Coordinates of C-alpha atoms in Angstrom, one line a residue:
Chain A
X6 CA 153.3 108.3 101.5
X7 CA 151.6 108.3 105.3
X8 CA 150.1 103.8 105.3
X9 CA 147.0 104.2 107.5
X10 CA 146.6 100.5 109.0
X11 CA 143.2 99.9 110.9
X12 CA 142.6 96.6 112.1
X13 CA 140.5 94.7 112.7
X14 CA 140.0 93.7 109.0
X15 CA 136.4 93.0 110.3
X16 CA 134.3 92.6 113.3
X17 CA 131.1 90.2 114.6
X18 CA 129.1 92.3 117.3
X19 CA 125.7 92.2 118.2
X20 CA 123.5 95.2 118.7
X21 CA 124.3 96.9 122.1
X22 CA 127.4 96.1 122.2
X23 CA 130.3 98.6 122.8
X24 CA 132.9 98.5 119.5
X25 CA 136.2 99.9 119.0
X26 CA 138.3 100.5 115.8
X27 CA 141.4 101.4 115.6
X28 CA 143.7 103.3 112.8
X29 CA 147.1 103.8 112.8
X30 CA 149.8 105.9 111.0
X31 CA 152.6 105.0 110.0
X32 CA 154.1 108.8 111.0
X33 CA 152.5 111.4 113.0
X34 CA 149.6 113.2 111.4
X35 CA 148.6 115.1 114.0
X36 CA 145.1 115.0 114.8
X37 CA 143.9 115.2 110.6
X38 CA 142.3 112.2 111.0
X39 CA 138.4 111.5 109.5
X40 CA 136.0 108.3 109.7
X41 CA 133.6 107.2 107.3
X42 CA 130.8 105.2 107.1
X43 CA 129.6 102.9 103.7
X44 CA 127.3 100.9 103.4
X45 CA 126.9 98.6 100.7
X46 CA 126.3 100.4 97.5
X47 CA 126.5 103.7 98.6
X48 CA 128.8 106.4 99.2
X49 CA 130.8 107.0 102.6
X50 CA 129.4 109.0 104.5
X51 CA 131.3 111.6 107.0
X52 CA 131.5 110.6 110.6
X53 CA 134.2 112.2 112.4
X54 CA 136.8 114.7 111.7
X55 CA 139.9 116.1 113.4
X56 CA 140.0 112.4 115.3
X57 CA 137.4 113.4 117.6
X58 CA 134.6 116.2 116.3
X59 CA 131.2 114.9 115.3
X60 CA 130.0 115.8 111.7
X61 CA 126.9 117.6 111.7
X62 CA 123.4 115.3 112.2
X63 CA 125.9 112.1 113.1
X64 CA 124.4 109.8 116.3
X65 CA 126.6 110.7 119.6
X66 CA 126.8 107.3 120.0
X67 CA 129.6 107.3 117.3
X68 CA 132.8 109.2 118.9
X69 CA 136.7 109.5 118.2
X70 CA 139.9 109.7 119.6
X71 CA 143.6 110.0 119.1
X72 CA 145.9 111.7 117.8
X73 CA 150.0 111.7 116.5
X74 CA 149.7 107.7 115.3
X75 CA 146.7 105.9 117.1
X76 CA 143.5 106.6 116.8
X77 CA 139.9 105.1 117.7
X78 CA 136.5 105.2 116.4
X79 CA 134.2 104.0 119.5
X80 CA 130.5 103.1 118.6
X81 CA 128.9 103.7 122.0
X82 CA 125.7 101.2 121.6
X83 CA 125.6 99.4 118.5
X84 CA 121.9 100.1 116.1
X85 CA 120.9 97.9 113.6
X86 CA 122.2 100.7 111.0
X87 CA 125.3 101.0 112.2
X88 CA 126.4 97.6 110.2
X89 CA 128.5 98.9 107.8
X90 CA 132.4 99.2 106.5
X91 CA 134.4 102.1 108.1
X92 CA 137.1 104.2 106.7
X93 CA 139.9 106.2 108.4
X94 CA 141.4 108.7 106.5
X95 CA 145.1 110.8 106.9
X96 CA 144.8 114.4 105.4
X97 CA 147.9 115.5 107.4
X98 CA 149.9 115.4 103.9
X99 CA 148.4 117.6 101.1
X100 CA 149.7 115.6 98.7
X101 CA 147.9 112.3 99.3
X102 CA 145.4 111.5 101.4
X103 CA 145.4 108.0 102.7
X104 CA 143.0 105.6 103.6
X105 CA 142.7 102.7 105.6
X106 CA 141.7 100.1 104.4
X107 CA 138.4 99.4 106.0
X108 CA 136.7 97.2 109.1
X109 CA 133.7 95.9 108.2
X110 CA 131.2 95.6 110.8
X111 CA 129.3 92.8 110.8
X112 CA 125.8 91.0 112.8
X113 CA 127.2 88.3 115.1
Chain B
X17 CA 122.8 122.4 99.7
X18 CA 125.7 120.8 98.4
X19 CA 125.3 118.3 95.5
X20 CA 127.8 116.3 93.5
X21 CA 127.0 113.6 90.5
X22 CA 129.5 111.7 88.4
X23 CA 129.4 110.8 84.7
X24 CA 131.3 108.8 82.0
X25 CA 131.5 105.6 80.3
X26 CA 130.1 102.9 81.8
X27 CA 132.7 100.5 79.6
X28 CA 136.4 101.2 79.1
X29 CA 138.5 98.9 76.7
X30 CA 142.0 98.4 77.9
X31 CA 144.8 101.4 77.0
X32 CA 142.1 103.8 76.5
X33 CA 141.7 107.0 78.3
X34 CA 138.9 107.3 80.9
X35 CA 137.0 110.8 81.4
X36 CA 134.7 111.3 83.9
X37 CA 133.0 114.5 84.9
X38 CA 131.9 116.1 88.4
X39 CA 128.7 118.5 88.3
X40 CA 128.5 120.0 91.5
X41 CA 126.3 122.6 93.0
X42 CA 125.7 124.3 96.2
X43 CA 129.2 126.0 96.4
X44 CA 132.1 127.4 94.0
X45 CA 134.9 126.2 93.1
X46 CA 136.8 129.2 93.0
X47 CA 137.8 130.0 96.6
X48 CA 141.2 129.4 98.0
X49 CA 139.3 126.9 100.7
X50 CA 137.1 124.9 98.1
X51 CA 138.9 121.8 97.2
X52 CA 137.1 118.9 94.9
X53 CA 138.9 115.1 94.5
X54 CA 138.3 111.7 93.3
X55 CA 138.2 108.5 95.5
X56 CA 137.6 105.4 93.6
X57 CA 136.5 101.7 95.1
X58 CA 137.8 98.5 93.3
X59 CA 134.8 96.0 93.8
X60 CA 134.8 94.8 97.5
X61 CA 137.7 96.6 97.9
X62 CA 139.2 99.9 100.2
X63 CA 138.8 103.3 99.1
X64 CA 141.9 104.9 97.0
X65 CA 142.8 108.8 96.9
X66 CA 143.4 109.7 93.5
X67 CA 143.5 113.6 93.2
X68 CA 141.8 116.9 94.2
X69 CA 141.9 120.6 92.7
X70 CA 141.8 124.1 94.2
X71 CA 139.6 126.3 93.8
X72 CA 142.9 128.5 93.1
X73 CA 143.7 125.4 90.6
X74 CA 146.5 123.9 92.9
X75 CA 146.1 120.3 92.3
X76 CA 147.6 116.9 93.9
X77 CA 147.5 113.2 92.8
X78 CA 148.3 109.8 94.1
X79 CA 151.8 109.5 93.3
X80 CA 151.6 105.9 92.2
X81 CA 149.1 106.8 89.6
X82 CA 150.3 110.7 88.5
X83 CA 151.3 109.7 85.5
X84 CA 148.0 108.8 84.2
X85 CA 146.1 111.1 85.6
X86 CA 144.8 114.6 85.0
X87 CA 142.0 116.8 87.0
X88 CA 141.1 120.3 85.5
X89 CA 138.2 122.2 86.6
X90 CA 135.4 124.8 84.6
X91 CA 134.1 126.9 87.1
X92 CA 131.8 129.1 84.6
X93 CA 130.5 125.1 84.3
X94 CA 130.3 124.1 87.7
X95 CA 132.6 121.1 86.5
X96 CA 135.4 119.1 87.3
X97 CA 137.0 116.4 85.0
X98 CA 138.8 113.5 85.4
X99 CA 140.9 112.2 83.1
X100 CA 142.8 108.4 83.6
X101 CA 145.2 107.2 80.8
X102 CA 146.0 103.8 79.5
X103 CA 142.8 102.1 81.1
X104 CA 143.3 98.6 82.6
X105 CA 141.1 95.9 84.1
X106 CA 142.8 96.8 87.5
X107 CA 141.0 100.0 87.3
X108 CA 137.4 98.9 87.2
X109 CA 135.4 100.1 90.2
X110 CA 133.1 103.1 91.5
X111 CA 134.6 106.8 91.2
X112 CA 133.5 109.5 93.2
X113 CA 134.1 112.9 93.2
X114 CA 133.8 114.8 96.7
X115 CA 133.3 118.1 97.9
X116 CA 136.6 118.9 100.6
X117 CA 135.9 121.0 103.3
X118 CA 138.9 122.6 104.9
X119 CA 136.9 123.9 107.7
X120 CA 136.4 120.3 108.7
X121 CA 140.5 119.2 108.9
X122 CA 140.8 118.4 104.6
X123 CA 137.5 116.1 105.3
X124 CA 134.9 115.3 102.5
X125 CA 131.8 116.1 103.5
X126 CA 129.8 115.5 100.7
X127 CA 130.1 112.8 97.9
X128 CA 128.5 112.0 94.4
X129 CA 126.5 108.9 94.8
X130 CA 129.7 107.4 91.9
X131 CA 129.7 105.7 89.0
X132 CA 131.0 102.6 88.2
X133 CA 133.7 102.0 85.4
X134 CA 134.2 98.6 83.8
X135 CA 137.8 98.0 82.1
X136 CA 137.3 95.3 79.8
X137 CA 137.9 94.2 76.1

């Protein structure tokens, strides 16, 4: 199985600030690489796919990079709404699809 | 619009079997490119891949977990069913079912709100 590692476990910011995540894999996957948003209680919710294209009605403050092994999730100016756990997730391999597991994003 | 809903037992007892159902609407699951899975969420815990199906009934599953688990799909229904064998307390948490889109690199767009399962005698 592709192990998707994202660190860091969890994260203090404040609102306006510039974040980064970051998701590895443990083998190239290309660029098949999706984030997700949850918030507590509800379901995740698509951000990004193919590292770097923007879901549909998703804030352009949110944007991703990478591909092959490292990837980023970048949150461009922090919102109050934005406080959440995020998800990468591998679908390179058809037979199992990965996920990280999770930064939570917390108010400093 | 696309819409997905889980449902099942609320309360498992240990070694039983666990079925859950996806109703979905707003698509078919019949198309080569229409792909439904599962994702379940121990409590304060990381999402877990557990399986999808085809719309041509090609179907995958978490390797660690094949052995007890089973998706099938009624299309006439609208439906697909999960089925998890030999229930333990390690599997209590929220399932989901999720609509893949393979348009959208194998991403899933849109997700059941999930339902949680309780193992516990």
């Amino acid at each position: 199985d592709i192990q998707m590692t994202q660190s860091p476990s969890s994260l203090s910011a404040s609102v306006g600030d510039r974040v980064t995540i970051t998701c590895r894999a443990s083998q190239s996957i290309d660029s098949y690489l999706n984030w997700y948003q949850q918030k507590p209680g509800k379901a995740p919710k698509l951000l990004i796919y193919a590292a770097s294209s923007l879901e549909s009605g998703v804030p352009s403050r949110f944007s991703g990079s990478g591909s092959g092994t490292y990837f980023t999730l970048t949150i461009s100016s922090l919102q109050p709404e934005d406080f959440a756990s995020y998800y990468c997730q591998q679908t390179y391999s058809k037979v199992a699809y990965t996920f990280g597991q999770g930064t939570k994003l917390e108010f400093k | 619009q696309i819409t997905l809903k889980e449902s099942g037992p609320t309360l498992v007892r240990p070694t039983q079997t666990l079925t859950l159902t996806c109703t979905f609407s707003g698509f078919s699951l019949s198309g080569n490119g229409v792909t439904v899975g599962w994702i379940r969420q121990p409590p304060g815990k990381a999402l877990e891949w557990l399986t999808h199906i085809y719309g041509n009934d090609n179907k995958f599953y978490n390797i660690a977990l094949k052995s007890r688990l089973t998706i099938t799909k009624d299309t006439s229904k609208n439906q697909v069913v999960l089925t998890m064998t030999n229930m333990d307390p390690m599997d209590t948490g929220t399932y989901y079912c999720a609509h893949l889109d393979s348009s959208k690199w194998y991403s899933y767009d849109y997700w059941g709100q999930g339902t949680l399962v309780t193992v516990s005698s």
